[in-house]
C-alpha cells in the first residue's frame, strides 16, 4: 500500500513536469500553466491610437489579486503610469495620460500573474507596438501676422485653423489677447475655420500685444492643438504734426495766407475736413476750404484775413492716419497777421510801350535757343547784330538754326544788320529797349516803394494778394512749392516783385520745376518782376512761370538736354545781357 502511494505521488509530479507547471502546494490541484492568448494592440502593431487602453487576454481565469501595476507594465521612453483592472480572462492597462505620438512602447506581463489554481505564468510575456501621428488642428494663418507693425487700433484679431473646430472650446480661456500681463477685453466669435477676437475698446497706439490660443482649443473630434500657439503684433504710432505754415506765434502773416500742417505719416483724407481742421479769430470761426495732399493738410480761407489780429488753428484728434490712428492730442497753434497790407498798384502805372510785343528781348547781347520745341507766341528782339540770334526762325527768315535747335517765332524777329536784320528792324529794337528801360525804372523800389517780404525771400508756398513785394535780402526764389497769386475777383489786380539781385524759380532734379498759379481772376499781363541782376527759370525744365520779367543781366530758361517744356506766360526782357532758352514756350499776354 505504501508503495502504491509513492507511485501515485511520483506520477503526479511527472505530469506536472511534463506540463511545465508546478503548484506551490502539493496539496492543491495541479493544472495547466496560464498563458497569454492575445494582446491589444497586437505585437508589432503600428499607428496605434495615443488614447489606447492596453489589454491582455489569458487562456484561463486568473487570480485578480495577481493582476496589478507591478505584474503588468508599459514602457516607452519612460515607464508609463496607469491603472490595471481585470475582468473575465482579460486584464486592462489604462494609461494615466495619452501616449506619445510616433513612439514605440513595450508591454510586459510578468510571472507574478497566476491563475485561480495558483499556477504562475512561466516566463514574462513581452510585446511591442508603435503609436501613430494624430491629425491635430493647427493654426495656418493669423491677422495680424506674427510681428506685424503699424496695426490699426480697431483691428479684429483672427486666426484660421487647418480644420473645423469645436466652437465651445474657443473661449476667453483658450483664446486670449494681452498687453503685457494685462488681458484685453473682447468678444470671441467662430465661423468656418476662423476664430475672431473683437476688442471691446480700441487698442493703444505704439503698443505690443500677445495673442495665445491654448491646447484647450479642439477640433470637432475632440483633438487638441499640439501646443499653445502664440504670436505678437504692434500697433501703429500716433500721427504728429511736424511743421506748420505759419509757424506757431508767427507775426506779419500775409492776409491771403493758406494755413498748412505737415504730418509724419500719411493721413486718411476723409478725416481731414472742416470739422477736424479749423481756424478761429478769437471765438469766431473762419470759413475756408480744407484739403489734403501728400503729407500736408491745407486750410484756405474763403476771404482775406484781417490785419493785426491773432488767429488760432486747430487740428483735432478726429484727424486719423490711413490705418485709423488719431492724433494723441489736439494740435493748436497761433499766428498774427501783418499790420501793413501790400501796396495796391494800378495797371495804368506800368507802361511797357513798344516792349509789350516782345516775348523775349536780349538787350544788346542777343537771344539763343537750344532744342526742337521752342515756340514764341509773339515777337523777339535785340539791338545786337542778327548773327547773335541763334536757333530761331520767323515767317520770313532763319537765324542760325541747326537740326537740333529750332525755335518758331510766331511774330517777327527784330535785330540790327546784317541781313536778315535791317535798319528798320534795328530801329524798332532800339525803341523797344528804351521802353523796356523805362518800364524797369517804373517798377523799381524807387518808383514803387513800400514792398513787403512775407516769406523772407522765399515765395514758394505763399498765396499773395495784389501789391508790391520787395526782397529784404536782395533775392527772390520760388523753391518750397508753387506761388499762388489771388486776384480776389479783381481783373485789374496787379503784382510787382522787386529784387535787387537775382530771381531763381525751381530747384535741381527731375521734379524740381515750380510754377506760379493764378486764381480768382488773376491775369499774367498784370504781373511784373524787377530783377537787379539775372533770372533763372526752372533750370531742371518744366513748370509754368507767369509775368513780365525785366532783368538787368539776362534771363535763362531750363538747361541743355531737358526735354520737359518750360512755359512763360509773360515776357523775358533783359536789358544788357542775352536771353537763353531750351524747349521753352512763351505766351505774350494780350493788353
Short mmCIF file of N, CA, C and O in Angstrom, two decimals, residues 369-372 390-392 400-407:
data_model
loop_
_atom_site.label_atom_id
_atom_site.label_comp_id
_atom_site.label_asym_id
_atom_site.label_seq_id
_atom_site.Cartn_x
_atom_site.Cartn_y
_atom_site.Cartn_z
N UNK A 369 18.50 129.85 -78.58
CA UNK A 369 17.61 128.71 -78.31
C UNK A 369 18.35 127.41 -78.55
O UNK A 369 19.11 127.26 -79.50
N UNK A 370 18.10 126.42 -77.66
CA UNK A 370 18.56 125.05 -77.87
C UNK A 370 17.37 124.12 -77.70
O UNK A 370 16.69 124.19 -76.68
N UNK A 371 17.13 123.26 -78.65
CA UNK A 371 16.00 122.35 -78.57
C UNK A 371 15.09 122.51 -79.77
O UNK A 371 15.15 123.50 -80.50
N UNK A 372 14.24 121.53 -79.98
CA UNK A 372 13.37 121.50 -81.14
C UNK A 372 11.97 122.00 -80.85
O UNK A 372 11.15 122.10 -81.77
N UNK A 390 20.32 133.02 -82.40
CA UNK A 390 20.62 131.67 -82.91
C UNK A 390 19.52 130.69 -82.51
O UNK A 390 19.00 130.74 -81.40
N UNK A 391 19.19 129.83 -83.47
CA UNK A 391 18.21 128.77 -83.21
C UNK A 391 16.79 129.22 -83.37
O UNK A 391 15.89 128.64 -82.74
N UNK A 392 16.52 130.24 -84.22
CA UNK A 392 15.15 130.74 -84.40
C UNK A 392 14.85 130.97 -85.88
O UNK A 392 15.75 131.14 -86.71
N UNK A 400 20.31 131.32 -87.88
CA UNK A 400 21.31 130.33 -87.43
C UNK A 400 20.67 129.12 -86.76
O UNK A 400 21.04 128.75 -85.65
N UNK A 401 19.70 128.52 -87.38
CA UNK A 401 19.11 127.28 -86.86
C UNK A 401 19.99 126.10 -87.26
O UNK A 401 20.67 126.11 -88.29
N UNK A 402 19.94 125.06 -86.45
CA UNK A 402 20.60 123.78 -86.75
C UNK A 402 19.54 122.68 -86.66
O UNK A 402 18.43 122.92 -86.16
N UNK A 403 19.86 121.46 -87.10
CA UNK A 403 18.86 120.38 -86.99
C UNK A 403 18.40 120.09 -85.57
O UNK A 403 17.32 119.52 -85.37
N UNK A 404 19.19 120.50 -84.59
CA UNK A 404 18.84 120.22 -83.20
C UNK A 404 18.33 121.45 -82.46
O UNK A 404 17.90 121.34 -81.32
N UNK A 405 18.39 122.62 -83.10
CA UNK A 405 18.00 123.86 -82.43
C UNK A 405 17.06 124.64 -83.33
O UNK A 405 17.50 125.35 -84.24
N UNK A 406 15.78 124.47 -83.08
CA UNK A 406 14.76 125.09 -83.93
C UNK A 406 13.77 125.83 -83.03
O UNK A 406 13.11 125.21 -82.19
N UNK A 407 13.66 127.14 -83.20
CA UNK A 407 12.72 127.94 -82.43
C UNK A 407 11.76 128.66 -83.36
O UNK A 407 12.18 129.37 -84.29
#
